[in-house]
mmCIF file of N, CA and C in Angstrom:
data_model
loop_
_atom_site.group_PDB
_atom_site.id
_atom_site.type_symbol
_atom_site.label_atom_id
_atom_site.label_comp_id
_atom_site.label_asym_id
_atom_site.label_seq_id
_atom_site.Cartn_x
_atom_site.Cartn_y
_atom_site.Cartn_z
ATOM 1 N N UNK A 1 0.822 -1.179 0.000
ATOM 2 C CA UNK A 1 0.000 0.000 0.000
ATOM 3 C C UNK A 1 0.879 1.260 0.000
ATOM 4 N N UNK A 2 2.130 0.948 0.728
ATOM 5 C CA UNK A 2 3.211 2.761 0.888
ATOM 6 C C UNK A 2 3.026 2.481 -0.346
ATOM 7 N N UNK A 3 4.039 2.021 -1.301
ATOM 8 C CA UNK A 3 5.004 1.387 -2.137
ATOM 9 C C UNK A 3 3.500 2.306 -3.365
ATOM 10 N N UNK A 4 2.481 1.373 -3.358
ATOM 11 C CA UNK A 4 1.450 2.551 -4.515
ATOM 12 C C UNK A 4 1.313 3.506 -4.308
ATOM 13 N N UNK A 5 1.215 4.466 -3.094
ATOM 14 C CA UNK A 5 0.948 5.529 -2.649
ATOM 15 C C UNK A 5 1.608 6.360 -3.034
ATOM 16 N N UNK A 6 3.049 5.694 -2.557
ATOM 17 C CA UNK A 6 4.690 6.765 -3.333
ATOM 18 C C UNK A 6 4.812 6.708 -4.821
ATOM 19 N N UNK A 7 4.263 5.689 -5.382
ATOM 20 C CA UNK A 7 4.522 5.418 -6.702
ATOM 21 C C UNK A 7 3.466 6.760 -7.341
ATOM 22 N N UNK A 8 2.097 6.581 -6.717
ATOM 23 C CA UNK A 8 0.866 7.028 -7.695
ATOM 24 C C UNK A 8 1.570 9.078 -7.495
ATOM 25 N N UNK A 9 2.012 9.392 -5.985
ATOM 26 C CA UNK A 9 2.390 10.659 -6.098
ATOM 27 C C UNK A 9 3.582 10.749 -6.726
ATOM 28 N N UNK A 10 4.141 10.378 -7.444
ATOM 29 C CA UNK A 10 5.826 10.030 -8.495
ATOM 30 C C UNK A 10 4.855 10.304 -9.589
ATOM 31 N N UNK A 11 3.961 9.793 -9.913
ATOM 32 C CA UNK A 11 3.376 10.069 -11.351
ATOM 33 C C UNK A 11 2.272 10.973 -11.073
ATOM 34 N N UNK A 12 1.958 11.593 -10.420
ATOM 35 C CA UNK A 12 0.574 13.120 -10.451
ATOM 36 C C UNK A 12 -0.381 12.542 -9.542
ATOM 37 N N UNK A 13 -1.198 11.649 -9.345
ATOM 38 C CA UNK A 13 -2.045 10.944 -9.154
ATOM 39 C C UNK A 13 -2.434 11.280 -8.094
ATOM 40 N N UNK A 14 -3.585 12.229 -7.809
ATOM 41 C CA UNK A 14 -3.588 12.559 -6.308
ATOM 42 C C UNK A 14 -3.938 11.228 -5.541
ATOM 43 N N UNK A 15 -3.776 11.900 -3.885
ATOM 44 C CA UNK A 15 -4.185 11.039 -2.472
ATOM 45 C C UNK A 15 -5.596 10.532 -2.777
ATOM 46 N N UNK A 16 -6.339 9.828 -2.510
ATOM 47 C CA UNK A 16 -7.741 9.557 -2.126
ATOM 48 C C UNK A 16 -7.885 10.256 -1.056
ATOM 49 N N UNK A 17 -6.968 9.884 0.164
ATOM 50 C CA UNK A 17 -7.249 10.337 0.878
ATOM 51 C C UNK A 17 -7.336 11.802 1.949
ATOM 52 N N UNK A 18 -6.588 12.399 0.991
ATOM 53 C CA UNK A 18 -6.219 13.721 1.049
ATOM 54 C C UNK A 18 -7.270 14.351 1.368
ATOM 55 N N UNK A 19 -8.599 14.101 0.698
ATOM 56 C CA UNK A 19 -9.806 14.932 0.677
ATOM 57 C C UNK A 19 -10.548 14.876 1.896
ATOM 58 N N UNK A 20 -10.219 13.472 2.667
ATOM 59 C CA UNK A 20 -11.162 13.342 3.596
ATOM 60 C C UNK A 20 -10.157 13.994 4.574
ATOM 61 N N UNK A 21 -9.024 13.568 4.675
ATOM 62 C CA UNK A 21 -8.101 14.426 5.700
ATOM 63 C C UNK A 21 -7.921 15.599 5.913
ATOM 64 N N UNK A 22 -8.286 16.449 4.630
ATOM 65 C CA UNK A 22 -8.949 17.905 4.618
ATOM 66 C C UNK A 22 -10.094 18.343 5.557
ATOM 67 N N UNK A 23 -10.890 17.500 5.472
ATOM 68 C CA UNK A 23 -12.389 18.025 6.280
ATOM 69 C C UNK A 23 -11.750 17.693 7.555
ATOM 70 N N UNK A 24 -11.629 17.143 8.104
ATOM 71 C CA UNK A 24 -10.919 16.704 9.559
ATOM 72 C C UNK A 24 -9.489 18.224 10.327
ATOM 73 N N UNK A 25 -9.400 18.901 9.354
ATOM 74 C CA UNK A 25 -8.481 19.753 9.783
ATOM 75 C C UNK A 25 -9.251 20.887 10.834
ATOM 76 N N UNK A 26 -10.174 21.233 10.799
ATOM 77 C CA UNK A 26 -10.878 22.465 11.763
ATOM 78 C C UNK A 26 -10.561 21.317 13.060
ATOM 79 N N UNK A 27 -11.153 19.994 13.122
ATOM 80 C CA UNK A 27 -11.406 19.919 14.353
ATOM 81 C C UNK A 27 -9.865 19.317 15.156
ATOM 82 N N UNK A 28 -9.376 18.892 14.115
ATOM 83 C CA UNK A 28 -7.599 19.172 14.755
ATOM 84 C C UNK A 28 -7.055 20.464 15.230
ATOM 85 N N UNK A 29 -7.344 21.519 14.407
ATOM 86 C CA UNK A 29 -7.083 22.823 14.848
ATOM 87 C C UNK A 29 -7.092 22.666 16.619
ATOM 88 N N UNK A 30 -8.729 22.503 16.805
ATOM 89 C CA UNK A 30 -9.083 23.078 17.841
ATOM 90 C C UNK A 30 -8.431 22.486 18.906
ATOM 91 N N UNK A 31 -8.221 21.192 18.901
ATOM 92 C CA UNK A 31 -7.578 20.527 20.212
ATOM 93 C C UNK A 31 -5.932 20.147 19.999
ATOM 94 N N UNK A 32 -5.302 20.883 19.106
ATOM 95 C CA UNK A 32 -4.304 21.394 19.158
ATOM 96 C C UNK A 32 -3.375 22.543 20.718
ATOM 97 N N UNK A 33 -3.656 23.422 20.845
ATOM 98 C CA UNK A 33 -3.426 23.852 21.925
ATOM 99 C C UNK A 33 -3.070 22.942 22.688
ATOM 100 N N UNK A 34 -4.177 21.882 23.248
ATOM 101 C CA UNK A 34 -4.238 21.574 24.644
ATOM 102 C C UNK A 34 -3.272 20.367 24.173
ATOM 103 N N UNK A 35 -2.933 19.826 23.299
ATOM 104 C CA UNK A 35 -2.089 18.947 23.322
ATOM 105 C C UNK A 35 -0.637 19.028 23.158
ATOM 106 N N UNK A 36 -0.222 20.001 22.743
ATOM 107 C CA UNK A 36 1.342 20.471 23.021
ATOM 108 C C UNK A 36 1.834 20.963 24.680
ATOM 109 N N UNK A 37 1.536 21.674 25.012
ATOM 110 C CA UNK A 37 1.461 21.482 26.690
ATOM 111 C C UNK A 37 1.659 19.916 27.282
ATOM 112 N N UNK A 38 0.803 19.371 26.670
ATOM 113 C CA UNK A 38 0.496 18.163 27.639
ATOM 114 C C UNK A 38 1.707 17.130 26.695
ATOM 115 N N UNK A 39 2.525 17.319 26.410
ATOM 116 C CA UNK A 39 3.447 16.440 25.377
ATOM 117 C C UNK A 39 4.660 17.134 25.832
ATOM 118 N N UNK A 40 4.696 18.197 26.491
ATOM 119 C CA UNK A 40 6.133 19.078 27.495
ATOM 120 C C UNK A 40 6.650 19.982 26.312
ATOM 121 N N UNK A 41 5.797 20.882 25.216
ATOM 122 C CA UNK A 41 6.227 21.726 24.709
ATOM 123 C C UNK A 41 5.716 22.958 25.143
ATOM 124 N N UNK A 42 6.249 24.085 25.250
ATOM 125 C CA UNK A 42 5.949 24.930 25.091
ATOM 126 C C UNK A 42 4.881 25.916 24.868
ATOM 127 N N UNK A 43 5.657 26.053 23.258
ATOM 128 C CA UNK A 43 5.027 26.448 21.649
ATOM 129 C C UNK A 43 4.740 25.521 21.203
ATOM 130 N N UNK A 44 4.159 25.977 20.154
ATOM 131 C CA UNK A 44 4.039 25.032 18.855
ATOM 132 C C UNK A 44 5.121 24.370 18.394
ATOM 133 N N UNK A 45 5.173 23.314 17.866
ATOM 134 C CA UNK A 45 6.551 22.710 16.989
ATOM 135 C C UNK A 45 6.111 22.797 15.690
ATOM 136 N N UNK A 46 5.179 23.408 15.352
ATOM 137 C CA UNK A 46 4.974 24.096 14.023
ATOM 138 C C UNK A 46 4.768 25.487 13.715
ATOM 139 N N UNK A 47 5.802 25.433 12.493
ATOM 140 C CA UNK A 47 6.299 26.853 12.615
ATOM 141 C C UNK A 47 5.645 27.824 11.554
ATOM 142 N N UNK A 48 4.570 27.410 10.859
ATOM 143 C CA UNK A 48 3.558 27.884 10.024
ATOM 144 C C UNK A 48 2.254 27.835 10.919
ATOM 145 N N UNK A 49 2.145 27.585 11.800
ATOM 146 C CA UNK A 49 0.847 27.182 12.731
ATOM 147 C C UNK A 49 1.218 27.686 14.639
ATOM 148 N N UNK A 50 0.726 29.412 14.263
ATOM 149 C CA UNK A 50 0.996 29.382 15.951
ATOM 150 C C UNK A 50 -0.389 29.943 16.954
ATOM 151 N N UNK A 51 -0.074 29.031 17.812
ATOM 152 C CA UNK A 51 -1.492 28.832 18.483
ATOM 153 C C UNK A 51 -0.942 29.507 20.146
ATOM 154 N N UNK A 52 -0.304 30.098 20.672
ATOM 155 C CA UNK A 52 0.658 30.370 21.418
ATOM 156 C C UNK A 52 0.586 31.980 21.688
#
């Protein structure tokens, strides 16, 4: 399954799953915060994304 995945993005071929992992991003947003704290960071460890 990697092995097609890497292959199909080598030739254009989008994710399938890309689309659904899209809709799922607001509610990652939100419980973001509370989970860097609780993992002994800080900040963010993303440096396009500051919630801080």
């Amino acid at each position: 399954m990697f092995r097609m995945l890497v292959m199909s993005e080598m030739l254009g071929v989008p994710n399938p799953a890309s689309y659904y992992t899209a809709e799922l991003l607001p509610v990652l947003y939100d419980g973001f915060h509370d989970w860097h704290p609780r993992m002994g960071m800080e900040r963010s460890p993303l440096e396009e994304y500051r919630c801080c």
